XYZ file of C-alpha atoms in Angstrom:
635
model
C 0.000 0.000 0.000
C 2.803 2.381 0.880
C 4.492 1.864 -2.476
C 1.305 2.724 -4.358
C 0.751 5.939 -2.408
C 4.279 7.124 -3.015
C 3.973 6.341 -6.742
C 0.861 8.496 -7.073
C 2.758 11.543 -5.834
C 5.712 11.060 -8.175
C 4.195 12.960 -11.083
C 3.478 16.053 -9.003
C 6.968 15.919 -7.499
C 8.590 15.722 -10.936
C 6.527 18.639 -12.149
C 7.641 20.744 -9.216
C 11.289 19.748 -9.593
C 11.454 20.443 -13.307
C 9.495 23.664 -13.011
C 6.819 22.385 -15.406
C 3.907 24.808 -15.730
C 0.462 24.438 -17.214
C -0.869 27.264 -19.364
C -4.602 27.767 -18.981
C -4.892 29.080 -22.491
C -5.906 25.489 -23.265
C -8.003 25.513 -20.043
C -8.429 22.582 -17.697
C -11.384 20.419 -18.665
C -13.110 21.158 -15.354
C -12.238 24.878 -14.981
C -14.506 27.019 -17.161
C -13.695 30.719 -17.489
C -16.903 31.477 -15.625
C -15.687 29.664 -12.489
C -15.010 31.929 -9.478
C -11.496 30.483 -9.068
C -10.521 30.611 -12.754
C -7.987 33.473 -12.470
C -6.521 32.014 -9.291
C -6.097 28.562 -10.839
C -4.553 30.151 -13.937
C -2.051 32.139 -11.866
C -0.872 29.364 -9.537
C -0.713 26.860 -12.411
C 1.384 29.134 -14.620
C 3.771 29.625 -11.700
C 3.911 25.854 -11.153
C 2.611 25.870 -7.572
C -0.480 23.686 -8.102
C -1.045 21.540 -11.174
C -3.709 19.348 -12.693
C -3.577 15.696 -13.654
C -2.501 14.034 -16.904
C -6.106 13.898 -18.090
C -6.287 17.681 -18.221
C -8.425 18.023 -15.071
C -7.588 20.347 -12.194
C -9.952 18.583 -9.745
C -11.300 21.757 -8.195
C -13.129 20.059 -5.344
C -10.379 17.634 -4.337
C -9.373 18.141 -0.690
C -5.679 18.924 -0.243
C -3.626 16.796 2.133
C -0.740 18.032 4.238
C 1.993 16.384 2.187
C 1.110 18.196 -1.057
C 0.593 21.506 0.760
C 3.987 21.111 2.489
C 5.638 21.200 -0.949
C 3.723 24.373 -1.816
C 4.462 26.088 1.507
C 8.152 25.256 1.079
C 8.205 26.889 -2.373
C 6.406 29.943 -1.035
C 9.020 30.127 1.743
C 11.902 30.103 -0.755
C 12.656 26.429 -1.468
C 14.073 25.982 -4.997
C 14.211 23.014 -7.343
C 16.672 24.538 -9.797
C 19.171 27.373 -9.930
C 20.318 26.803 -6.337
C 23.580 28.251 -5.076
C 26.039 25.974 -3.284
C 25.100 27.565 0.041
C 21.410 26.941 -0.633
C 22.180 23.304 -1.448
C 24.119 23.038 1.808
C 21.238 24.631 3.730
C 18.724 22.151 2.255
C 20.991 19.184 2.983
C 21.645 20.395 6.530
C 17.914 20.713 7.161
C 17.306 17.192 5.866
C 20.197 15.616 7.793
C 19.055 17.305 10.983
C 15.479 16.000 10.684
C 16.101 12.699 8.861
C 15.727 10.503 11.953
C 12.432 12.174 12.867
C 11.054 11.739 9.344
C 12.223 8.123 9.160
C 10.442 7.425 12.441
C 7.143 8.630 10.958
C 7.783 6.670 7.777
C 8.237 3.538 9.876
C 5.138 4.289 11.924
C 2.715 4.976 9.067
C 2.187 2.939 5.909
C 0.854 5.998 4.078
C 3.641 8.391 5.051
C 4.684 10.149 1.817
C 8.485 10.297 1.767
C 8.521 12.360 -1.444
C 7.723 15.411 0.721
C 10.430 14.735 3.328
C 12.970 17.279 2.082
C 10.376 20.063 1.860
C 9.054 19.175 5.322
C 12.639 19.241 6.675
C 13.064 22.711 5.134
C 9.866 23.933 6.821
C 11.040 22.489 10.145
C 14.417 24.199 9.784
C 12.730 27.565 9.187
C 10.325 27.021 12.135
C 7.344 27.186 9.791
C 6.372 23.715 10.987
C 7.174 22.211 14.378
C 7.957 18.509 15.009
C 4.596 18.156 16.756
C 2.779 19.193 13.577
C 3.867 15.945 11.886
C 1.584 13.967 14.200
C -1.338 15.368 12.233
C -0.313 14.396 8.693
C -1.884 10.942 8.926
C -5.264 10.039 10.417
C -5.479 6.607 12.026
C -8.883 5.430 13.220
C -9.492 1.824 14.227
C -6.248 0.794 12.582
C -7.088 2.357 9.206
C -4.860 5.138 7.905
C -5.778 8.114 5.769
C -4.083 11.322 4.599
C -5.207 14.228 6.772
C -6.815 17.083 4.837
C -5.595 20.574 5.721
C -8.163 22.946 7.214
C -8.775 26.587 6.387
C -7.336 27.810 9.698
C -4.230 25.664 9.226
C -3.659 27.049 5.714
C -3.835 30.604 7.053
C -1.552 29.839 9.989
C 1.193 28.118 7.994
C 0.916 30.470 4.997
C 1.487 33.525 7.205
C 4.642 31.948 8.601
C 5.820 30.842 5.143
C 5.695 34.412 3.806
C 7.549 35.714 6.866
C 4.605 37.666 8.317
C 4.077 35.767 11.574
C 5.633 38.467 13.780
C 3.726 41.235 11.991
C 0.497 39.254 12.275
C 0.929 38.825 16.020
C 1.769 42.486 16.656
C -1.250 43.975 14.834
C -4.625 44.894 16.340
C -7.741 43.582 14.638
C -11.268 44.931 14.955
C -13.114 42.573 12.621
C -14.251 39.211 13.978
C -15.897 36.272 12.224
C -19.191 35.070 13.696
C -17.634 31.678 14.406
C -14.561 33.212 16.050
C -15.029 30.898 19.050
C -14.363 27.900 16.778
C -10.957 29.180 15.629
C -7.842 27.713 17.254
C -6.584 30.431 19.605
C -2.954 30.298 18.450
C -4.045 30.751 14.812
C -6.382 33.723 15.229
C -3.896 36.544 14.656
C -2.581 34.886 11.480
C -6.137 34.431 10.195
C -7.165 38.007 10.896
C -3.928 39.289 9.354
C -4.780 37.580 6.063
C -8.356 38.798 6.407
C -7.141 42.372 6.847
C -5.021 41.951 3.696
C -8.149 40.764 1.809
C -6.551 37.352 1.301
C -8.922 35.286 3.418
C -12.603 36.107 3.785
C -15.648 34.483 5.309
C -18.865 33.345 3.640
C -21.974 35.452 3.062
C -22.927 35.093 6.737
C -19.432 36.188 7.891
C -18.436 32.707 8.981
C -14.907 31.431 8.361
C -15.659 27.710 8.883
C -12.104 27.241 10.233
C -12.269 23.445 10.593
C -13.454 22.914 7.018
C -11.092 20.942 4.761
C -9.685 23.142 1.974
C -10.202 22.177 -1.678
C -7.742 22.809 -4.514
C -9.912 25.678 -5.737
C -9.973 27.323 -2.289
C -6.262 26.832 -1.726
C -5.536 28.269 -5.182
C -7.574 31.363 -4.343
C -5.762 31.908 -1.027
C -2.348 31.450 -2.653
C -3.306 33.684 -5.591
C -4.401 36.424 -3.170
C -1.153 36.116 -1.211
C 0.958 36.421 -4.367
C -0.990 39.398 -5.729
C -2.086 41.340 -2.636
C 0.886 41.018 -0.274
C 3.615 42.616 -2.330
C 6.373 42.944 0.278
C 6.999 39.232 0.747
C 10.647 38.306 1.257
C 11.049 34.556 1.508
C 14.630 34.242 0.286
C 17.178 32.758 2.654
C 20.019 35.007 1.486
C 22.731 32.649 2.715
C 26.158 34.168 2.067
C 29.785 33.602 3.086
C 31.777 35.885 5.361
C 35.520 35.781 6.131
C 37.172 37.525 9.043
C 38.529 37.194 12.571
C 36.714 36.841 15.886
C 36.596 40.020 17.968
C 34.345 38.953 20.881
C 32.285 35.900 21.842
C 29.188 36.151 24.040
C 28.548 32.432 24.485
C 25.653 32.811 26.944
C 23.759 35.015 24.497
C 24.754 33.206 21.258
C 26.335 36.361 19.820
C 29.713 37.011 18.189
C 31.394 40.082 16.745
C 33.566 39.562 13.680
C 36.130 41.809 12.028
C 35.714 41.406 8.271
C 38.591 41.496 5.798
C 37.679 45.109 4.949
C 38.216 46.105 8.594
C 34.541 46.589 9.472
C 33.245 44.920 12.642
C 29.775 43.340 12.549
C 27.644 41.565 15.155
C 25.991 38.226 14.370
C 23.577 36.045 16.282
C 24.543 32.367 16.206
C 21.852 29.795 15.508
C 21.393 27.486 18.494
C 22.025 24.484 16.260
C 24.859 26.069 14.263
C 27.642 23.701 13.221
C 30.894 25.005 14.733
C 34.057 23.382 13.440
C 37.449 24.453 14.796
C 40.608 23.042 13.251
C 38.615 20.181 11.736
C 36.809 19.152 14.945
C 33.287 19.826 16.153
C 33.269 22.371 18.979
C 30.880 24.727 20.801
C 30.601 28.511 20.655
C 32.635 29.187 23.799
C 35.636 27.465 22.176
C 36.009 30.339 19.698
C 38.629 32.885 20.807
C 39.577 36.434 19.854
C 41.801 36.380 16.793
C 40.548 33.077 15.410
C 40.226 33.188 11.633
C 36.690 32.197 10.602
C 34.661 31.431 7.522
C 30.950 31.804 8.317
C 27.737 30.901 6.484
C 25.401 33.805 7.265
C 21.640 33.926 6.739
C 20.068 37.293 5.891
C 23.263 39.104 6.967
C 22.497 38.498 10.633
C 22.466 34.820 11.689
C 25.472 32.480 11.622
C 24.457 28.982 10.479
C 27.918 27.374 10.210
C 31.304 28.522 11.507
C 34.621 27.107 10.376
C 37.359 28.380 12.701
C 41.132 28.073 12.338
C 43.570 28.595 15.213
C 47.204 27.941 15.998
C 48.306 25.924 19.020
C 49.209 29.154 20.823
C 45.779 30.629 20.369
C 47.130 33.442 18.169
C 46.119 34.379 14.663
C 47.130 31.548 12.313
C 49.617 31.885 9.497
C 48.166 32.958 6.146
C 49.956 32.564 2.835
C 49.951 35.075 0.010
C 46.562 33.887 -1.252
C 44.975 34.711 2.099
C 43.986 31.093 2.756
C 43.485 30.012 6.378
C 44.890 26.860 7.932
C 42.949 23.748 6.895
C 42.873 20.216 8.258
C 43.196 17.399 5.706
C 42.532 13.778 6.687
C 43.479 11.016 4.259
C 45.980 8.448 3.085
C 49.458 9.047 1.670
C 49.417 7.816 -1.930
C 52.675 9.363 -3.209
C 55.747 11.114 -1.840
C 58.341 12.692 -4.088
C 61.673 14.485 -3.662
C 62.527 16.482 -6.769
C 65.873 18.220 -6.235
C 65.056 18.869 -2.595
C 61.477 19.951 -3.265
C 59.442 17.464 -1.239
C 55.748 16.956 -1.939
C 53.091 14.580 -0.607
C 49.916 13.404 -2.317
C 47.025 12.814 0.102
C 43.786 11.106 -0.939
C 40.914 12.416 1.176
C 37.223 11.488 1.166
C 35.206 14.683 0.674
C 31.498 15.074 1.377
C 29.742 17.111 -1.307
C 26.908 19.577 -0.762
C 24.372 17.079 -2.094
C 25.381 14.561 0.577
C 27.415 12.293 -1.718
C 31.060 11.423 -1.028
C 33.993 11.391 -3.422
C 37.703 10.648 -3.062
C 39.843 13.671 -3.940
C 43.634 13.861 -4.327
C 45.602 16.830 -2.967
C 49.295 17.633 -3.454
C 51.117 19.682 -0.803
C 54.754 20.654 -0.406
C 56.756 20.010 2.748
C 58.766 23.068 3.828
C 61.907 23.334 5.943
C 59.864 24.327 8.990
C 57.158 21.679 8.568
C 56.597 19.495 11.642
C 56.417 15.745 11.023
C 55.119 13.144 13.503
C 55.007 9.369 12.980
C 52.887 7.295 15.374
C 52.692 10.352 17.693
C 56.503 10.727 17.878
C 58.457 13.618 16.270
C 59.977 12.245 13.070
C 61.282 13.104 9.613
C 60.056 13.016 6.042
C 61.923 9.759 5.382
C 59.619 7.849 7.746
C 56.446 8.759 5.827
C 55.393 5.717 3.812
C 52.844 5.223 1.039
C 49.668 3.934 2.660
C 50.199 5.805 5.946
C 47.125 7.475 7.429
C 47.690 11.228 7.589
C 46.278 14.325 9.220
C 47.853 17.487 7.854
C 47.507 21.144 8.812
C 48.026 23.142 5.632
C 48.195 26.789 4.684
C 47.619 27.249 0.985
C 49.654 24.416 -0.586
C 52.204 24.158 2.247
C 52.113 21.596 5.063
C 52.719 23.249 8.425
C 52.296 20.064 10.489
C 51.589 16.463 9.537
C 50.846 13.475 11.753
C 51.032 10.042 10.113
C 50.432 6.580 11.516
C 50.776 3.038 10.273
C 47.654 1.612 8.619
C 47.549 -1.178 11.216
C 47.235 0.327 14.680
C 45.186 0.359 17.879
C 42.597 3.090 18.545
C 40.970 3.563 21.960
C 37.749 5.312 22.897
C 34.070 5.057 23.859
C 31.363 3.498 21.670
C 28.830 6.192 20.709
C 26.795 4.344 18.082
C 26.691 1.099 16.113
C 24.983 1.061 12.741
C 24.006 -1.797 10.504
C 22.258 -0.959 7.239
C 19.428 -3.159 6.058
C 20.915 -6.155 4.260
C 24.424 -5.622 5.661
C 26.031 -8.275 7.877
C 28.720 -6.077 9.385
C 28.541 -2.969 11.586
C 29.888 0.543 11.502
C 31.132 1.527 14.970
C 31.130 5.244 15.803
C 33.750 5.875 18.494
C 34.834 8.964 20.420
C 38.604 8.649 20.748
C 40.485 9.720 23.855
C 41.495 13.001 22.196
C 37.815 13.893 21.582
C 37.867 13.047 17.886
C 34.888 11.031 16.577
C 35.711 8.311 14.029
C 33.894 5.520 12.235
C 35.332 2.007 11.963
C 33.914 -0.587 9.571
C 33.471 -4.272 10.365
C 34.342 -7.001 7.867
C 33.724 -10.757 7.623
C 37.085 -11.327 9.375
C 36.512 -8.897 12.272
C 36.339 -10.406 15.772
C 34.780 -8.959 18.925
C 35.467 -9.572 22.606
C 33.803 -8.143 25.725
C 34.988 -8.472 29.311
C 34.415 -11.883 30.859
C 32.078 -12.882 28.041
C 35.021 -13.579 25.771
C 34.250 -13.783 22.056
C 30.876 -12.188 21.198
C 28.735 -11.118 18.253
C 29.022 -7.398 17.492
C 25.368 -6.881 18.511
C 26.467 -7.594 22.113
C 28.632 -4.459 22.181
C 26.898 -1.789 24.264
C 26.742 1.981 23.875
C 29.237 3.481 26.328
C 31.632 0.506 26.226
C 35.325 1.374 26.404
C 36.954 -0.020 23.260
C 40.464 -0.904 22.148
C 40.166 -1.442 18.398
C 42.875 -2.991 16.260
C 42.290 -1.556 12.802
C 43.770 -1.714 9.344
C 43.076 1.738 7.925
C 39.482 2.130 9.169
C 38.537 -1.554 8.936
C 38.141 -3.498 12.172
C 40.494 -6.401 12.859
C 39.754 -6.978 16.568
C 37.659 -5.190 19.179
C 38.258 -5.544 22.919
C 35.403 -4.002 24.936
C 34.877 -3.415 28.646
C 31.727 -2.188 30.338
C 30.938 -0.659 33.722
C 27.787 -1.352 35.744
C 26.181 1.608 37.510
C 22.897 2.963 38.843
C 21.111 6.250 38.176
C 18.051 7.705 39.878
C 16.204 10.431 38.026
C 13.044 11.815 36.464
C 12.117 10.905 32.882
C 11.883 13.952 30.619
C 11.803 12.273 27.208
C 10.867 8.857 25.800
C 11.713 7.902 22.204
C 10.431 4.594 20.850
C 12.035 3.530 17.574
C 12.741 0.121 16.078
C 16.403 1.072 15.621
C 17.137 3.435 18.512
C 14.821 3.572 21.534
C 16.037 5.651 24.451
C 15.012 7.766 27.428
C 16.393 11.066 28.677
C 16.589 11.340 32.448
C 17.264 14.293 34.786
C 19.520 13.030 37.592
C 17.864 13.645 40.975
C 21.092 14.793 42.637
C 23.174 16.481 39.935
C 20.221 17.776 37.821
C 22.222 16.786 34.736
C 20.405 15.293 31.729
C 21.687 12.135 30.092
C 20.465 9.791 27.354
C 20.241 6.044 27.932
C 19.764 3.539 25.126
C 17.180 0.764 25.553
C 17.514 -2.349 23.422
C 16.486 -5.046 25.915
C 13.197 -6.726 24.995
C 12.615 -7.282 28.711
C 11.867 -3.581 29.208
C 8.433 -2.320 28.136
C 8.804 1.346 27.251
C 5.029 1.700 27.119
C 4.939 1.233 30.911
C 6.991 4.405 31.402
C 5.541 7.904 31.828
C 7.044 11.353 31.385
C 7.769 12.814 34.816
C 8.086 9.433 36.534
C 10.985 8.904 38.952
C 12.962 5.776 38.099
C 16.028 3.865 39.209
C 18.038 2.648 36.227
C 20.598 -0.127 36.291
C 23.106 0.434 33.529
C 25.556 -1.738 31.673
C 27.820 0.944 30.172
C 25.191 3.409 28.880
C 22.528 0.886 27.952
C 19.637 0.158 30.282
C 19.654 -3.333 31.828
C 16.708 -2.740 34.173
C 14.295 0.039 35.161
C 12.477 0.192 38.498
C 9.666 2.753 38.750
C 9.908 4.545 42.093
C 7.119 7.074 41.541
C 4.805 6.962 38.522
C 2.549 9.710 37.230
C -0.696 9.636 35.332
C -1.350 11.173 31.955
C -3.044 14.528 31.617
C -6.761 14.305 30.845
C -8.123 15.122 27.397
C -11.243 16.885 26.205
C -12.752 16.483 22.784
C -15.544 15.178 20.589
C -16.385 11.488 20.210
C -16.113 10.457 16.556
C -16.515 6.680 16.813
C -17.836 4.260 19.458
C -17.094 0.540 19.663
C -17.604 -2.213 22.246
C -14.113 -1.989 23.736
C -12.983 1.512 22.792
C -13.984 4.856 21.354
C -12.196 7.610 19.398
C -11.930 11.227 20.568
C -10.851 14.146 18.385
C -8.905 16.823 20.288
C -7.538 20.092 18.935
C -4.171 19.518 20.616
C -3.462 15.883 19.720
C -5.898 14.985 16.923
C -7.569 11.549 17.037
C -6.972 9.449 20.176
C -8.244 5.895 20.701
C -9.444 5.363 24.286
C -9.781 1.851 25.701
C -12.832 0.877 27.805
C -12.176 -1.554 30.690
C -14.437 -3.118 33.315
C -13.247 -0.397 35.707
C -14.035 2.556 33.420
C -16.704 4.827 34.905
C -19.075 6.928 32.764
C -20.561 10.060 34.340
C -23.181 12.559 33.177
C -21.410 15.776 34.164
C -24.545 17.928 34.037
C -26.553 15.701 36.427
C -23.749 13.991 38.322
C -25.180 10.500 37.719
C -23.368 7.329 36.698
C -23.982 6.047 33.162
C -23.232 2.929 31.118
C -20.833 2.812 28.152
C -23.904 2.323 25.951
C -24.912 5.891 26.831
C -21.853 7.198 24.961
C -22.730 8.499 21.478
C -20.963 10.084 18.534
C -20.550 13.880 18.802
C -20.634 13.765 22.620
C -18.240 16.221 24.266
C -16.188 14.284 26.823
C -13.528 14.748 29.501
C -11.381 11.601 29.868
C -9.028 10.708 32.738
C -6.610 7.820 32.207
C -5.260 5.141 34.526
C -1.630 5.285 35.649
C -1.009 1.670 34.692
C -1.895 2.047 31.027
C -2.088 5.400 29.279
C -4.730 4.163 26.805
C -7.203 2.860 29.429
C -9.905 5.288 30.539
C -10.411 5.688 34.284
C -13.404 8.050 34.099
C -15.322 9.471 31.150
C -17.405 12.560 31.870
C -20.026 13.377 29.231
C -20.184 17.177 29.125
C -23.201 19.364 28.375
C -23.535 20.426 24.757
């Protein structure tokens, strides 16, 4: 079923990617010139935002789901399918990489999740146009049957206002007009709705009702989008990501602010995105690690926000050496493939795996010269050029085409560190171990059919028995695993659960330590632990083997917050409630569930529960899906 759904969306995706447009000179079969949405359909079709089918029909009355509208909102917000700059490509890839695990979790959860919209959804998440919680409402699941959730009129207005960059303006404007059904509008969406109403983009019906919960058709969405494009003329949805070179003047780590002296001598102030990638001398760092005088190359959004910072320092913390071309000091990791000495001019060829902006990887060869003052280390001991061999693993600090310092090691060696992650792709028999080395560097090591694994007193083990947090000594040949020797430490933690993530590949909990107040993440892979028994806010004692949970004892549990909503379906053992906050929720009926008429205070039977009843449901502590009491509220 999933494959069929994804195939149906392929045509629309291709049209958007290639920029295909449909001219209404030929007119859609089902859009006569007399139709009230004709001009709107013509405009959005010519611009390639919303298209018809291959039969020449626009399908005016088709309800729009949240996957297809996500693509449109992304385009409105500045997402491009062609003519991208390298920085825009990097921004898109960064957004996708950051949200990939979240999107994959939804794809695993729902058969009808449409992965063709994932990159646009990631873009909307990155720009805070959508929030992670919004993804819960893309699929409707009632009694085990899934369907694509149609977008409502209030949701279109809310997201559209954010997509065109008018959310702040909308929420700082006073509005005098009110729709007659104002009380039915989601409170957080009202200002956005009345902003578009004030701009004559979104209007009510002849009786001044908005009908905010009504699903939006293609004709209605086309009209709203057409009005936005023609009546709000000061829209600026471009990302304007540019590059800036300079040196650090001041760092205000607590406020996420830096001042930078540009190459022209001017000093500017930038805010730093909370999730900015900060790389110093080839290693991931945090903002406070930047120091005055560090040379930086910064990706800047809209001339004010730093998205990525590449910093270059010398070991003394002073300004690094710069050659005549003005290039900063770079870190090159790779393998020595050639060394030559031509009349005293020594050069090294280093093959390095480079990650491209589109996410692909490619091996590149670089040639650098070794100067008289270049520092050479072999296996962490000061050495000379003559000890550098073809095949050695190298890390070089270079300025322009000159090596300032190079550290080489034999291909076969022992690396020590802590296991952060183990990955096995579907169909693969061997793992990739992600290890934080003792010097703080994070490296990946690849298992082969000849790799062997050992852990503590267990002796020889299968790699799946390695645990996150294990201390590893890895004998490697280049980055391939020969032998792994692992040791684990047993410990106990008492804390309060603040996050629970259930995933077939990586389930974990985040716990606030009762004593230290520090937050840590603990992986759960044991089938003996039922994550569904845990509750946010519960106090637990955790027995750990390394950083994986061996056992959880609940010291103090908490119940779930009650819900209020409208009953949409009633069965013998459960019923479905629609809530504005969480959408559709299936509630289980047990022999202990009590039904109460809230207006009269009398006890009822489950047979007294009907569709469209307004209810207040309290849940049991033992099982979050089981109803403890169901109060039927007055209409």
